[in-house]
PDB file of C-alpha atoms in Angstrom:
ATOM      1  CA  MET A   1       0.000   0.000   0.000  1.00  0.00           C
ATOM      2  CA  GLU A   2       1.370   3.415  -0.966  1.00  0.00           C
ATOM      3  CA  LEU A   3       1.845   5.963   1.817  1.00  0.00           C
ATOM      4  CA  GLU A   4      -0.957   8.250   0.593  1.00  0.00           C
ATOM      5  CA  ASP A   5      -3.301   5.265   0.457  1.00  0.00           C
ATOM      6  CA  ALA A   6      -2.257   4.319   4.001  1.00  0.00           C
ATOM      7  CA  ARG A   7      -3.105   7.829   5.221  1.00  0.00           C
ATOM      8  CA  ARG A   8      -6.531   7.677   3.618  1.00  0.00           C
ATOM      9  CA  PHE A   9      -7.156   4.169   4.988  1.00  0.00           C
ATOM     10  CA  TYR A  10      -6.143   5.420   8.445  1.00  0.00           C
ATOM     11  CA  ALA A  11      -8.546   8.370   8.211  1.00  0.00           C
ATOM     12  CA  GLU A  12     -11.376   6.044   7.222  1.00  0.00           C
ATOM     13  CA  GLU A  13     -10.481   3.690  10.081  1.00  0.00           C
ATOM     14  CA  VAL A  14     -10.611   6.610  12.533  1.00  0.00           C
ATOM     15  CA  ARG A  15     -13.874   7.844  10.991  1.00  0.00           C
ATOM     16  CA  ALA A  16     -15.495   4.430  11.414  1.00  0.00           C
ATOM     17  CA  VAL A  17     -14.302   3.793  14.970  1.00  0.00           C
ATOM     18  CA  ALA A  18     -15.125   7.320  16.178  1.00  0.00           C
ATOM     19  CA  ASN A  19     -18.304   7.678  14.085  1.00  0.00           C
ATOM     20  CA  LEU A  20     -17.104  11.077  12.881  1.00  0.00           C
ATOM     21  CA  GLN A  21     -19.734  13.551  11.734  1.00  0.00           C
ATOM     22  CA  ASN A  22     -17.366  16.406  10.856  1.00  0.00           C
ATOM     23  CA  GLU A  23     -16.156  15.840   7.287  1.00  0.00           C
ATOM     24  CA  ALA A  24     -13.369  18.419   7.571  1.00  0.00           C
ATOM     25  CA  LEU A  25     -12.045  16.665  10.677  1.00  0.00           C
ATOM     26  CA  ALA A  26     -12.032  13.289   8.932  1.00  0.00           C
ATOM     27  CA  ASP A  27     -10.131  14.819   6.015  1.00  0.00           C
ATOM     28  CA  ALA A  28      -7.616  16.347   8.438  1.00  0.00           C
ATOM     29  CA  PHE A  29      -6.642  12.875   9.647  1.00  0.00           C
ATOM     30  CA  ALA A  30      -5.777  11.976   6.062  1.00  0.00           C
ATOM     31  CA  ARG A  31      -3.904  15.202   5.312  1.00  0.00           C
ATOM     32  CA  VAL A  32      -1.761  15.771   8.427  1.00  0.00           C
ATOM     33  CA  ARG A  33       1.437  13.694   8.296  1.00  0.00           C
ATOM     34  CA  ARG A  34       1.709  11.920  11.652  1.00  0.00           C
ATOM     35  CA  GLU A  35       5.386  11.073  11.132  1.00  0.00           C
ATOM     36  CA  ASP A  36       6.260  14.780  11.025  1.00  0.00           C
ATOM     37  CA  TYR A  37       5.282  15.104  14.694  1.00  0.00           C
ATOM     38  CA  LEU A  38       6.629  11.917  16.283  1.00  0.00           C
ATOM     39  CA  GLY A  39      10.316  12.154  15.441  1.00  0.00           C
ATOM     40  CA  PRO A  40      12.349   9.711  13.364  1.00  0.00           C
ATOM     41  CA  GLY A  41      11.509   6.009  13.440  1.00  0.00           C
ATOM     42  CA  PRO A  42      11.537   3.263  14.395  1.00  0.00           C
ATOM     43  CA  TRP A  43       8.742   4.133  16.835  1.00  0.00           C
ATOM     44  CA  GLN A  44       7.480   2.562  20.040  1.00  0.00           C
ATOM     45  CA  ILE A  45       3.847   1.443  19.848  1.00  0.00           C
ATOM     46  CA  ALA A  46       1.836   0.750  23.003  1.00  0.00           C
ATOM     47  CA  THR A  47       0.911  -2.932  23.227  1.00  0.00           C
ATOM     48  CA  PRO A  48      -2.511  -4.251  24.294  1.00  0.00           C
ATOM     49  CA  ASP A  49      -1.114  -5.105  27.739  1.00  0.00           C
ATOM     50  CA  SER A  50       0.406  -1.635  28.275  1.00  0.00           C
ATOM     51  CA  TRP A  51      -2.457  -0.610  30.558  1.00  0.00           C
ATOM     52  CA  GLN A  52      -1.900  -3.715  32.693  1.00  0.00           C
ATOM     53  CA  ASP A  53       1.814  -2.901  32.837  1.00  0.00           C
ATOM     54  CA  ARG A  54       1.021   0.592  34.102  1.00  0.00           C
ATOM     55  CA  THR A  55      -1.473  -0.437  36.739  1.00  0.00           C
ATOM     56  CA  GLN A  56       0.821  -3.180  38.050  1.00  0.00           C
ATOM     57  CA  GLY A  57       3.773  -0.814  38.379  1.00  0.00           C
ATOM     58  CA  SER A  58       5.969  -2.331  35.668  1.00  0.00           C
ATOM     59  CA  PRO A  59       9.182  -0.414  34.901  1.00  0.00           C
ATOM     60  CA  ALA A  60       8.874   2.577  32.591  1.00  0.00           C
ATOM     61  CA  GLY A  61       9.436   1.632  28.970  1.00  0.00           C
ATOM     62  CA  GLU A  62       7.656  -1.700  29.221  1.00  0.00           C
ATOM     63  CA  GLY A  63       4.328  -2.121  27.491  1.00  0.00           C
ATOM     64  CA  TYR A  64       5.654  -1.048  24.077  1.00  0.00           C
ATOM     65  CA  ARG A  65       6.789  -2.791  20.926  1.00  0.00           C
ATOM     66  CA  THR A  66       9.198  -1.237  18.461  1.00  0.00           C
ATOM     67  CA  THR A  67       8.302  -0.997  14.780  1.00  0.00           C
ATOM     68  CA  PRO A  68      10.622  -3.121  12.606  1.00  0.00           C
ATOM     69  CA  ASP A  69      11.786  -0.079  10.649  1.00  0.00           C
ATOM     70  CA  ALA A  70      11.142   3.628  10.024  1.00  0.00           C
ATOM     71  CA  ASP A  71       8.427   3.167   7.410  1.00  0.00           C
ATOM     72  CA  PRO A  72       5.764   5.816   8.271  1.00  0.00           C
ATOM     73  CA  ARG A  73       3.018   3.391   7.325  1.00  0.00           C
ATOM     74  CA  HIS A  74       3.433   1.833  10.792  1.00  0.00           C
ATOM     75  CA  LEU A  75       1.940   5.016  12.265  1.00  0.00           C
ATOM     76  CA  TYR A  76      -1.255   4.970  10.212  1.00  0.00           C
ATOM     77  CA  HIS A  77      -3.311   2.801  12.509  1.00  0.00           C
ATOM     78  CA  ASN A  78      -5.476   3.480  15.550  1.00  0.00           C
ATOM     79  CA  VAL A  79      -2.539   3.004  17.941  1.00  0.00           C
ATOM     80  CA  LEU A  80      -0.815   4.861  20.752  1.00  0.00           C
ATOM     81  CA  VAL A  81       2.718   5.953  19.840  1.00  0.00           C
ATOM     82  CA  ALA A  82       5.232   6.905  22.524  1.00  0.00           C
ATOM     83  CA  ILE A  83       6.558  10.453  22.559  1.00  0.00           C
ATOM     84  CA  ASP A  84       8.499   9.763  25.779  1.00  0.00           C
ATOM     85  CA  ALA A  85       8.343   6.090  26.761  1.00  0.00           C
ATOM     86  CA  ALA A  86      10.390   6.673  29.913  1.00  0.00           C
ATOM     87  CA  ARG A  87       7.596   8.915  31.229  1.00  0.00           C
ATOM     88  CA  ARG A  88       4.864   6.815  29.582  1.00  0.00           C
ATOM     89  CA  LEU A  89       3.808   9.830  27.528  1.00  0.00           C
ATOM     90  CA  ASN A  90       2.031   8.891  24.321  1.00  0.00           C
ATOM     91  CA  ASN A  91       0.593  10.581  21.268  1.00  0.00           C
ATOM     92  CA  GLY A  92      -3.050   9.888  22.122  1.00  0.00           C
ATOM     93  CA  GLN A  93      -5.193   7.160  20.585  1.00  0.00           C
ATOM     94  CA  PRO A  94      -6.476   8.613  17.289  1.00  0.00           C
ATOM     95  CA  ALA A  95     -10.064   7.354  17.518  1.00  0.00           C
ATOM     96  CA  SER A  96     -10.437   8.657  21.086  1.00  0.00           C
ATOM     97  CA  LEU A  97      -9.062  12.093  20.220  1.00  0.00           C
ATOM     98  CA  ALA A  98     -11.185  12.128  17.082  1.00  0.00           C
ATOM     99  CA  THR A  99     -14.318  11.415  19.127  1.00  0.00           C
ATOM    100  CA  TRP A 100     -13.616  14.346  21.428  1.00  0.00           C
ATOM    101  CA  LEU A 101     -12.635  16.720  18.617  1.00  0.00           C
ATOM    102  CA  ASP A 102     -15.792  15.762  16.748  1.00  0.00           C
ATOM    103  CA  ALA A 103     -17.812  16.693  19.842  1.00  0.00           C
ATOM    104  CA  LEU A 104     -16.032  20.069  19.813  1.00  0.00           C
ATOM    105  CA  GLU A 105     -17.947  20.848  16.585  1.00  0.00           C
ATOM    106  CA  LEU A 106     -15.070  22.719  14.971  1.00  0.00           C
ATOM    107  CA  ARG A 107     -15.930  25.018  12.086  1.00  0.00           C
ATOM    108  CA  ARG A 108     -13.945  26.850   9.449  1.00  0.00           C
ATOM    109  CA  GLY A 109     -12.477  30.140  10.653  1.00  0.00           C
ATOM    110  CA  GLU A 110     -12.840  29.489  14.387  1.00  0.00           C
ATOM    111  CA  ARG A 111     -10.394  30.402  17.140  1.00  0.00           C
ATOM    112  CA  VAL A 112      -9.358  27.362  19.181  1.00  0.00           C
ATOM    113  CA  VAL A 113      -7.191  26.855  22.278  1.00  0.00           C
ATOM    114  CA  HIS A 114      -5.542  23.458  22.767  1.00  0.00           C
ATOM    115  CA  VAL A 115      -4.350  23.000  26.358  1.00  0.00           C
ATOM    116  CA  GLY A 116      -1.741  20.262  26.749  1.00  0.00           C
ATOM    117  CA  CYS A 117      -0.785  20.210  23.082  1.00  0.00           C
ATOM    118  CA  GLY A 118       2.148  17.795  23.520  1.00  0.00           C
ATOM    119  CA  VAL A 119       4.207  17.599  20.325  1.00  0.00           C
ATOM    120  CA  GLY A 120       1.485  19.258  18.252  1.00  0.00           C
ATOM    121  CA  TYR A 121      -0.002  16.447  16.161  1.00  0.00           C
ATOM    122  CA  TYR A 122      -3.590  16.973  17.260  1.00  0.00           C
ATOM    123  CA  THR A 123      -3.029  20.741  17.252  1.00  0.00           C
ATOM    124  CA  ALA A 124      -2.248  20.327  13.555  1.00  0.00           C
ATOM    125  CA  ILE A 125      -5.435  18.268  13.099  1.00  0.00           C
ATOM    126  CA  ILE A 126      -7.400  21.125  14.685  1.00  0.00           C
ATOM    127  CA  ALA A 127      -5.599  23.696  12.530  1.00  0.00           C
ATOM    128  CA  GLU A 128      -6.355  21.741   9.366  1.00  0.00           C
ATOM    129  CA  THR A 129     -10.026  21.529  10.370  1.00  0.00           C
ATOM    130  CA  VAL A 130     -10.521  25.260  11.053  1.00  0.00           C
ATOM    131  CA  GLY A 131      -8.402  26.247   8.057  1.00  0.00           C
ATOM    132  CA  PRO A 132      -5.969  29.154   7.564  1.00  0.00           C
ATOM    133  CA  GLU A 133      -8.724  31.698   8.217  1.00  0.00           C
ATOM    134  CA  GLY A 134      -8.990  30.299  11.759  1.00  0.00           C
ATOM    135  CA  HIS A 135      -6.448  30.497  14.573  1.00  0.00           C
ATOM    136  CA  VAL A 136      -5.121  27.857  16.983  1.00  0.00           C
ATOM    137  CA  THR A 137      -3.151  28.423  20.176  1.00  0.00           C
ATOM    138  CA  GLY A 138      -1.376  25.384  21.579  1.00  0.00           C
ATOM    139  CA  VAL A 139      -0.414  25.653  25.255  1.00  0.00           C
ATOM    140  CA  GLU A 140       2.096  23.225  26.765  1.00  0.00           C
ATOM    141  CA  LEU A 141       3.692  23.362  30.226  1.00  0.00           C
ATOM    142  CA  ASP A 142       6.497  20.880  29.577  1.00  0.00           C
ATOM    143  CA  PRO A 143       9.448  22.838  28.061  1.00  0.00           C
ATOM    144  CA  GLU A 144      10.726  19.932  25.940  1.00  0.00           C
ATOM    145  CA  LEU A 145       7.312  19.123  24.497  1.00  0.00           C
ATOM    146  CA  ALA A 146       6.541  22.809  23.906  1.00  0.00           C
ATOM    147  CA  ALA A 147       9.795  23.202  21.961  1.00  0.00           C
ATOM    148  CA  ARG A 148       9.009  20.149  19.844  1.00  0.00           C
ATOM    149  CA  ALA A 149       5.480  21.378  19.161  1.00  0.00           C
ATOM    150  CA  ARG A 150       6.722  24.839  18.195  1.00  0.00           C
ATOM    151  CA  ALA A 151       9.206  23.341  15.725  1.00  0.00           C
ATOM    152  CA  ASN A 152       6.655  20.869  14.352  1.00  0.00           C
ATOM    153  CA  LEU A 153       4.012  23.558  13.779  1.00  0.00           C
ATOM    154  CA  ALA A 154       6.276  26.353  12.524  1.00  0.00           C
ATOM    155  CA  HIS A 155       5.005  25.923   8.954  1.00  0.00           C
ATOM    156  CA  LEU A 156       1.434  26.806   9.958  1.00  0.00           C
ATOM    157  CA  ARG A 157       1.050  30.571  10.137  1.00  0.00           C
ATOM    158  CA  HIS A 158      -2.315  30.390  11.888  1.00  0.00           C
ATOM    159  CA  VAL A 159      -0.887  28.369  14.809  1.00  0.00           C
ATOM    160  CA  GLU A 160       1.098  29.562  17.814  1.00  0.00           C
ATOM    161  CA  VAL A 161       2.600  27.506  20.638  1.00  0.00           C
ATOM    162  CA  ILE A 162       2.953  28.941  24.128  1.00  0.00           C
ATOM    163  CA  GLU A 163       4.976  27.379  26.936  1.00  0.00           C
ATOM    164  CA  ALA A 164       2.774  28.071  29.955  1.00  0.00           C
ATOM    165  CA  ASP A 165       0.358  26.677  32.521  1.00  0.00           C
ATOM    166  CA  GLY A 166      -2.756  26.062  30.429  1.00  0.00           C
ATOM    167  CA  GLY A 167      -5.024  26.735  33.387  1.00  0.00           C
ATOM    168  CA  GLU A 168      -3.567  30.213  33.861  1.00  0.00           C
ATOM    169  CA  TYR A 169      -2.630  31.381  30.366  1.00  0.00           C
ATOM    170  CA  ASP A 170      -5.126  33.753  28.741  1.00  0.00           C
ATOM    171  CA  ALA A 171      -5.149  33.122  24.994  1.00  0.00           C
ATOM    172  CA  GLY A 172      -8.016  35.554  24.390  1.00  0.00           C
ATOM    173  CA  ALA A 173     -11.545  34.918  23.205  1.00  0.00           C
ATOM    174  CA  ALA A 174     -12.116  31.430  21.810  1.00  0.00           C
ATOM    175  CA  ASP A 175     -14.826  29.553  19.974  1.00  0.00           C
ATOM    176  CA  ALA A 176     -13.524  26.256  21.332  1.00  0.00           C
ATOM    177  CA  VAL A 177     -11.172  25.078  24.077  1.00  0.00           C
ATOM    178  CA  PHE A 178      -9.839  21.528  24.101  1.00  0.00           C
ATOM    179  CA  VAL A 179      -8.049  20.391  27.269  1.00  0.00           C
ATOM    180  CA  ASN A 180      -5.895  17.332  26.684  1.00  0.00           C
ATOM    181  CA  ALA A 181      -4.907  16.483  30.278  1.00  0.00           C
ATOM    182  CA  GLY A 182      -6.922  15.520  33.332  1.00  0.00           C
ATOM    183  CA  ALA A 183      -8.200  18.254  35.674  1.00  0.00           C
ATOM    184  CA  THR A 184     -10.253  18.124  38.860  1.00  0.00           C
ATOM    185  CA  HIS A 185     -12.193  21.244  37.844  1.00  0.00           C
ATOM    186  CA  PRO A 186     -12.737  23.674  34.969  1.00  0.00           C
ATOM    187  CA  ARG A 187     -10.474  26.721  35.215  1.00  0.00           C
ATOM    188  CA  ALA A 188     -12.013  30.201  35.181  1.00  0.00           C
ATOM    189  CA  VAL A 189     -10.063  31.358  32.120  1.00  0.00           C
ATOM    190  CA  TRP A 190     -11.416  28.447  30.060  1.00  0.00           C
ATOM    191  CA  LEU A 191     -14.991  29.379  30.918  1.00  0.00           C
ATOM    192  CA  GLU A 192     -14.765  33.156  30.780  1.00  0.00           C
ATOM    193  CA  ARG A 193     -12.994  33.353  27.430  1.00  0.00           C
ATOM    194  CA  LEU A 194     -15.567  31.224  25.579  1.00  0.00           C
ATOM    195  CA  ASN A 195     -17.505  33.169  22.975  1.00  0.00           C
ATOM    196  CA  GLU A 196     -21.278  32.881  22.732  1.00  0.00           C
ATOM    197  CA  GLY A 197     -21.943  29.316  21.569  1.00  0.00           C
ATOM    198  CA  GLY A 198     -18.377  28.389  22.475  1.00  0.00           C
ATOM    199  CA  ARG A 199     -17.527  24.806  23.442  1.00  0.00           C
ATOM    200  CA  LEU A 200     -15.121  23.482  26.076  1.00  0.00           C
ATOM    201  CA  ILE A 201     -14.107  19.841  26.362  1.00  0.00           C
ATOM    202  CA  LEU A 202     -11.984  18.662  29.262  1.00  0.00           C
ATOM    203  CA  PRO A 203     -11.154  15.391  31.029  1.00  0.00           C
ATOM    204  CA  LEU A 204     -12.553  15.612  34.568  1.00  0.00           C
ATOM    205  CA  THR A 205     -10.504  13.006  36.403  1.00  0.00           C
ATOM    206  CA  ILE A 206      -9.582  11.588  39.779  1.00  0.00           C
ATOM    207  CA  ALA A 207      -5.984  10.622  40.466  1.00  0.00           C
ATOM    208  CA  LYS A 208      -5.120   6.936  40.135  1.00  0.00           C
ATOM    209  CA  SER A 209      -1.387   7.480  40.451  1.00  0.00           C
ATOM    210  CA  GLN A 210       1.130  10.285  40.105  1.00  0.00           C
ATOM    211  CA  ASP A 211       0.969  10.127  36.312  1.00  0.00           C
ATOM    212  CA  GLU A 212      -2.498   8.744  35.618  1.00  0.00           C
ATOM    213  CA  GLY A 213      -6.102   9.725  36.194  1.00  0.00           C
ATOM    214  CA  GLY A 214      -9.490   8.406  35.176  1.00  0.00           C
ATOM    215  CA  GLY A 215     -12.952   9.880  34.842  1.00  0.00           C
ATOM    216  CA  GLY A 216     -15.127  11.392  32.135  1.00  0.00           C
ATOM    217  CA  MET A 217     -14.794  13.765  29.218  1.00  0.00           C
ATOM    218  CA  LEU A 218     -17.000  16.749  29.997  1.00  0.00           C
ATOM    219  CA  LYS A 219     -18.458  18.998  27.299  1.00  0.00           C
ATOM    220  CA  LEU A 220     -19.586  22.519  28.179  1.00  0.00           C
ATOM    221  CA  MET A 221     -21.346  24.920  25.824  1.00  0.00           C
ATOM    222  CA  ARG A 222     -21.838  28.595  26.587  1.00  0.00           C
ATOM    223  CA  GLU A 223     -25.344  29.926  26.034  1.00  0.00           C
ATOM    224  CA  GLY A 224     -25.327  33.605  26.933  1.00  0.00           C
ATOM    225  CA  ASP A 225     -24.181  33.606  30.549  1.00  0.00           C
ATOM    226  CA  ALA A 226     -25.166  29.980  31.173  1.00  0.00           C
ATOM    227  CA  TYR A 227     -23.270  26.746  30.493  1.00  0.00           C
ATOM    228  CA  GLU A 228     -24.843  23.547  29.241  1.00  0.00           C
ATOM    229  CA  ALA A 229     -22.918  20.486  30.454  1.00  0.00           C
ATOM    230  CA  ARG A 230     -22.812  16.762  29.717  1.00  0.00           C
ATOM    231  CA  PHE A 231     -20.354  13.889  29.878  1.00  0.00           C
ATOM    232  CA  ILE A 232     -19.539  12.374  26.484  1.00  0.00           C
ATOM    233  CA  SER A 233     -17.203   9.442  27.237  1.00  0.00           C
ATOM    234  CA  PRO A 234     -14.968   7.820  29.850  1.00  0.00           C
ATOM    235  CA  VAL A 235     -11.280   8.743  29.832  1.00  0.00           C
ATOM    236  CA  SER A 236      -7.919   7.716  31.259  1.00  0.00           C
ATOM    237  CA  ILE A 237      -5.263  10.376  30.829  1.00  0.00           C
ATOM    238  CA  PHE A 238      -2.125  12.102  32.121  1.00  0.00           C
ATOM    239  CA  PRO A 239      -2.813  14.835  34.741  1.00  0.00           C
ATOM    240  CA  CYS A 240      -3.081  18.541  33.934  1.00  0.00           C
ATOM    241  CA  VAL A 241      -0.397  19.989  36.219  1.00  0.00           C
ATOM    242  CA  GLY A 242      -1.692  23.147  37.903  1.00  0.00           C
ATOM    243  CA  SER A 243      -5.345  22.213  37.405  1.00  0.00           C
ATOM    244  CA  ARG A 244      -5.638  19.659  40.165  1.00  0.00           C
ATOM    245  CA  ASP A 245      -6.793  20.143  43.741  1.00  0.00           C
ATOM    246  CA  GLU A 246      -6.625  17.506  46.475  1.00  0.00           C
ATOM    247  CA  GLU A 247      -9.936  18.421  48.109  1.00  0.00           C
ATOM    248  CA  LEU A 248     -11.745  18.614  44.778  1.00  0.00           C
ATOM    249  CA  ASN A 249     -10.208  15.263  43.847  1.00  0.00           C
ATOM    250  CA  ARG A 250     -11.846  13.803  46.981  1.00  0.00           C
ATOM    251  CA  ARG A 251     -15.241  15.351  46.204  1.00  0.00           C
ATOM    252  CA  LEU A 252     -15.059  14.299  42.570  1.00  0.00           C
ATOM    253  CA  ARG A 253     -14.238  10.737  43.601  1.00  0.00           C
ATOM    254  CA  GLU A 254     -17.357  10.700  45.779  1.00  0.00           C
ATOM    255  CA  ALA A 255     -19.468  12.022  42.890  1.00  0.00           C
ATOM    256  CA  MET A 256     -18.104   9.414  40.515  1.00  0.00           C
ATOM    257  CA  MET A 257     -18.693   6.651  43.038  1.00  0.00           C
ATOM    258  CA  ARG A 258     -22.352   7.681  43.104  1.00  0.00           C
ATOM    259  CA  GLY A 259     -22.430   7.455  39.302  1.00  0.00           C
ATOM    260  CA  ASN A 260     -25.334   8.886  37.334  1.00  0.00           C
ATOM    261  CA  PHE A 261     -23.026  10.838  35.005  1.00  0.00           C
ATOM    262  CA  ALA A 262     -25.890  11.233  32.528  1.00  0.00           C
ATOM    263  CA  SER A 263     -27.850  13.362  35.009  1.00  0.00           C
ATOM    264  CA  VAL A 264     -25.464  16.332  34.635  1.00  0.00           C
ATOM    265  CA  ARG A 265     -27.151  19.166  32.720  1.00  0.00           C
ATOM    266  CA  SER A 266     -25.360  22.419  33.526  1.00  0.00           C
ATOM    267  CA  LEU A 267     -22.381  24.129  35.097  1.00  0.00           C
ATOM    268  CA  ARG A 268     -23.383  26.709  37.703  1.00  0.00           C
ATOM    269  CA  ARG A 269     -21.150  29.585  38.818  1.00  0.00           C
ATOM    270  CA  ASP A 270     -23.568  31.312  41.184  1.00  0.00           C
ATOM    271  CA  ALA A 271     -23.084  31.123  44.951  1.00  0.00           C
ATOM    272  CA  HIS A 272     -25.295  28.431  46.479  1.00  0.00           C
ATOM    273  CA  GLU A 273     -25.208  25.766  49.152  1.00  0.00           C
ATOM    274  CA  PRO A 274     -24.716  22.109  48.162  1.00  0.00           C
ATOM    275  CA  ALA A 275     -28.073  20.525  47.395  1.00  0.00           C
ATOM    276  CA  ALA A 276     -29.532  17.253  46.112  1.00  0.00           C
ATOM    277  CA  ASP A 277     -29.330  18.492  42.508  1.00  0.00           C
ATOM    278  CA  CYS A 278     -25.588  19.236  42.807  1.00  0.00           C
ATOM    279  CA  TRP A 279     -23.716  16.351  41.152  1.00  0.00           C
ATOM    280  CA  PHE A 280     -20.264  17.808  41.949  1.00  0.00           C
ATOM    281  CA  HIS A 281     -20.120  20.962  44.070  1.00  0.00           C
ATOM    282  CA  GLY A 282     -16.866  22.927  44.073  1.00  0.00           C
ATOM    283  CA  GLU A 283     -15.623  26.392  44.964  1.00  0.00           C
ATOM    284  CA  GLY A 284     -17.026  28.848  42.419  1.00  0.00           C
ATOM    285  CA  PHE A 285     -18.554  26.156  40.204  1.00  0.00           C
ATOM    286  CA  CYS A 286     -20.991  23.271  40.400  1.00  0.00           C
ATOM    287  CA  LEU A 287     -21.921  20.529  37.988  1.00  0.00           C
ATOM    288  CA  SER A 288     -25.667  20.475  38.386  1.00  0.00           C
ATOM    289  CA  GLN A 289     -28.582  18.283  37.410  1.00  0.00           C
ATOM    290  CA  LEU A 290     -30.631  21.429  36.752  1.00  0.00           C
ATOM    291  CA  GLN A 291     -31.158  22.784  33.241  1.00  0.00           C
ATOM    292  CA  PRO A 292     -28.909  25.782  32.444  1.00  0.00           C
ATOM    293  CA  THR A 293     -30.359  29.239  33.226  1.00  0.00           C
ATOM    294  CA  PRO A 294     -28.804  32.752  33.315  1.00  0.00           C
ATOM    295  CA  GLU A 295     -29.473  32.890  37.074  1.00  0.00           C
ATOM    296  CA  GLN A 296     -26.809  30.188  37.565  1.00  0.00           C
ATOM    297  CA  VAL A 297     -23.975  32.573  36.702  1.00  0.00           C
TER     298      VAL A 297
END
């Protein structure tokens, strides 16, 4: 199979697994060259037992297989590829990322913020989807990853990469914010900078270990001064450093133990006491089972 055919096959595989509805996003998976973002091959591919290796405390670097050579066609499958095997950092599973990006409802010309952009591969997917008339800001706290992302994305004039804490950095008004690391709570800057109709997707997670968390992908949509909220999928992901709080982790664990994720309807920012309709009550925010209303802000 020729390389271009492999890229198209890969995009169709991702489309089928993720049930993509956004045609431009599906095309982006065929057009963006994954090998340009993952460094020279051979590459390390996460094996099916990699999750077991992690949960059982196996030494870093285990749970991967190495491709037999540097043929880029090895990358065009729905697989996790290591970007730093020693730290168990991977370029996320394409179908999972595609599912979440599809839920972000990206449109041509939009301004997007990608928090935790890693080496920039999915930032490039976003940039391809919104087109050159849009703008994408990738934010990455890790200096090495930020430098790699900046170099990888230098050819895209409508993309910038900032080395900063993604929960603190103000990238300006945005139509969409995609957080690609696990937080215990939505940060104020993510909420306040959303335009009318803007969408925020973030992994709301409890800590399982120092470098792993699990929970649900939360989608928020701004409607005037109110925020519609719903969980769209489970998730296991690396933590978002700076966007985790020990007490909120405890409260979130209790909420998740109760279950009923599907009951969440809105994010409230008004001052109120915890009540039966509060699914997860925090300081300055609350995931509520009530329908969104302007009075909740």
